[in-house]
Each structure stands twice: as C-alpha cells, then as structure tokens.
C-alpha positions as a LaTeX table, in Angstrom:
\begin{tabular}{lrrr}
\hline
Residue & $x$ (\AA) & $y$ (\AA) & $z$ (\AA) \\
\hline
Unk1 & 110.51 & 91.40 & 87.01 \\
Unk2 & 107.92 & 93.69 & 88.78 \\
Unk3 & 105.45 & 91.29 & 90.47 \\
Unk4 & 102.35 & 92.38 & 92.17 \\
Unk5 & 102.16 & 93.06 & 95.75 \\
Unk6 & 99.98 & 94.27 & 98.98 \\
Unk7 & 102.04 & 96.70 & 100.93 \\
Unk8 & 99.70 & 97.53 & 104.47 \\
Unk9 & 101.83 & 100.22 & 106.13 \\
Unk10 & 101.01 & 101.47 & 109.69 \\
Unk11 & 102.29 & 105.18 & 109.65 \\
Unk12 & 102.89 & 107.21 & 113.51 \\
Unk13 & 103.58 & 110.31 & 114.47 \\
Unk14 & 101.55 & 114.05 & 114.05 \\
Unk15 & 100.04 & 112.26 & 111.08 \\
Unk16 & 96.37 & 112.88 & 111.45 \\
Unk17 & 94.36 & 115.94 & 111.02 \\
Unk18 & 97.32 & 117.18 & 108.85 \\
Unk19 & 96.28 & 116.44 & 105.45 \\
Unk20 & 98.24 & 113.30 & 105.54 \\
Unk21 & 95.83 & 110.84 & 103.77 \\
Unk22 & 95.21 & 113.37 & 101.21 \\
Unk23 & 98.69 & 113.64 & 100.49 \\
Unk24 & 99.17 & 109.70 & 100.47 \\
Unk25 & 96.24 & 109.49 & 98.47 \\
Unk26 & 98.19 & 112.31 & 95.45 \\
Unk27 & 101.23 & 110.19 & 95.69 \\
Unk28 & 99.95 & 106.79 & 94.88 \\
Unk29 & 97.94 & 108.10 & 91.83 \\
Unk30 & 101.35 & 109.99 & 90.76 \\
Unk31 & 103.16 & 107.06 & 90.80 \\
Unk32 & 100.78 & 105.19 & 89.26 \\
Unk33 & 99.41 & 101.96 & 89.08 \\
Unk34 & 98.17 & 101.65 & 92.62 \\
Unk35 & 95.04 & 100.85 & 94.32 \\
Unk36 & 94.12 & 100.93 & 97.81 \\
Unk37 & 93.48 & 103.53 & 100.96 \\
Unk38 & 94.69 & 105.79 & 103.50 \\
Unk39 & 93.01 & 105.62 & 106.70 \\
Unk40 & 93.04 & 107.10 & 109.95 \\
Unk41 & 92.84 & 104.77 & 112.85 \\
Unk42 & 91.87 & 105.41 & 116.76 \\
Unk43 & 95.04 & 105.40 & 118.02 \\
Unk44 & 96.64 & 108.33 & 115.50 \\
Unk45 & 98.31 & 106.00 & 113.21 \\
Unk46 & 97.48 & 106.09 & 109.52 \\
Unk47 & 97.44 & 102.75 & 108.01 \\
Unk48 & 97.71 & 102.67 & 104.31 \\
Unk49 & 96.98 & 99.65 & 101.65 \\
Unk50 & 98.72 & 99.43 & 98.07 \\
Unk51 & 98.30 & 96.56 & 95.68 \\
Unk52 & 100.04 & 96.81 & 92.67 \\
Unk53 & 103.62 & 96.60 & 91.44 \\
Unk54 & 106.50 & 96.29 & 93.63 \\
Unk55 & 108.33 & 99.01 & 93.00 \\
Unk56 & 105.29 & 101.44 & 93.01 \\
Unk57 & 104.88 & 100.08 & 96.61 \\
Unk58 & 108.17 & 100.49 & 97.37 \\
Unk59 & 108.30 & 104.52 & 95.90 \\
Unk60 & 105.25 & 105.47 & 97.92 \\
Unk61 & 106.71 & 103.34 & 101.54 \\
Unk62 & 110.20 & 105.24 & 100.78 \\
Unk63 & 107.64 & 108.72 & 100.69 \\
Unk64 & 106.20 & 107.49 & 103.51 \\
Unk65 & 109.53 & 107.06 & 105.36 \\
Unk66 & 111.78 & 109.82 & 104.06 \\
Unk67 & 109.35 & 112.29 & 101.35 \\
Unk68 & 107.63 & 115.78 & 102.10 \\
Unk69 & 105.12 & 114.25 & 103.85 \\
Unk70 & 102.45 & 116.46 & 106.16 \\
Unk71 & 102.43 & 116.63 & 109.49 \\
Unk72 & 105.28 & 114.43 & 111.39 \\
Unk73 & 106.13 & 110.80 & 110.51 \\
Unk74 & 108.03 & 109.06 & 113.66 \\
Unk75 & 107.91 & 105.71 & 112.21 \\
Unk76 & 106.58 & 103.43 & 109.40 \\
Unk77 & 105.97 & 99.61 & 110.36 \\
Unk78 & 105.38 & 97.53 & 107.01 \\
Unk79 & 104.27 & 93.90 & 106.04 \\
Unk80 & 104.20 & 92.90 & 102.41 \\
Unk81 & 101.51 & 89.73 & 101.34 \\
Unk82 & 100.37 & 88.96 & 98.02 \\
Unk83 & 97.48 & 91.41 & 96.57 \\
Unk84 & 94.19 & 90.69 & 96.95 \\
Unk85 & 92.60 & 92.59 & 94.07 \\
Unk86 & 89.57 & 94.44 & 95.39 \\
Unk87 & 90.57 & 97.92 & 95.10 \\
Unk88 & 89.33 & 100.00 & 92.01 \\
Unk89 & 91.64 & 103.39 & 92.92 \\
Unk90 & 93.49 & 104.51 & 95.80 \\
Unk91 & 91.00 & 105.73 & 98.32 \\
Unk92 & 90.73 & 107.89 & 101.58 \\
Unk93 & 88.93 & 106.11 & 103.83 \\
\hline
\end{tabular}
C-alpha cells in the first residue's frame, strides 16, 4: 500500500544561496510523482512541501537528510499530514 501524503520539511544549515531549492526541486521530479515547493525562509531554513506517495516522500526526506545535497544540511525537522491537493508540479518558491 502506498497512500498519499503531505511531507512539510524544515531544512537548516548553509542551505540557502547554495542552489539548494534547485536541487530539491531536480530530485522530486526524478523521483516522480510529487508536487509541491522549496522555499527559502527568513531565518535560513528551507522549508519544503511534497504531496504524493509515501515512499516518494520518504526518498526525497532521506536526500534531504543523508543525499548530495548543496550547501550544508545540519538538520531536517519533519511533520507528515494528509495531502491537500493544490500543487500542479514541484515548485521553487
């Protein structure tokens, strides 16, 4: 069973102004059947949204935590909710 989900991931560390986003953006579409964004937010974190099925989700948090990701990630803070469906693609934001 592969149910839908809505991964929101808070990513810190030397994550913006690195490409990061752009990078987040590549992996969601290569894994495929995820929508959602990457965006920067005031206080350096990147928080990024994917709706879709779980274990895309999971695959692009585990490249969030652990992949050849730009920059520097020092942590990854998740919460996982049911999808709210009003993402077309992934998006930079």
């Amino acid at each position: 069973m592969n149910e839908e989900v809505r991964l929101t991931a808070w990513v810190r560390g030397r994550v913006q102004g690195v490409g990061f986003r752009w990078f987040t953006r590549a992996k969601a579409l290569e894994i495929g059947g995820l929508s959602g964004f990457a965006l920067n937010l005031e206080d350096g974190r990147v928080q990024v949204v994917a709706e879709g099925p779980r274990a895309g989700a999971q695959g692009l948090l585990d490249w969030l935590r652990e992949g050849d990701t730009p920059g520097r990630v020092d942590g990854v803070t998740e919460i996982w909710d049911t999808p709210r469906g009003i993402y077309d693609t992934f998006a930079i934001r």
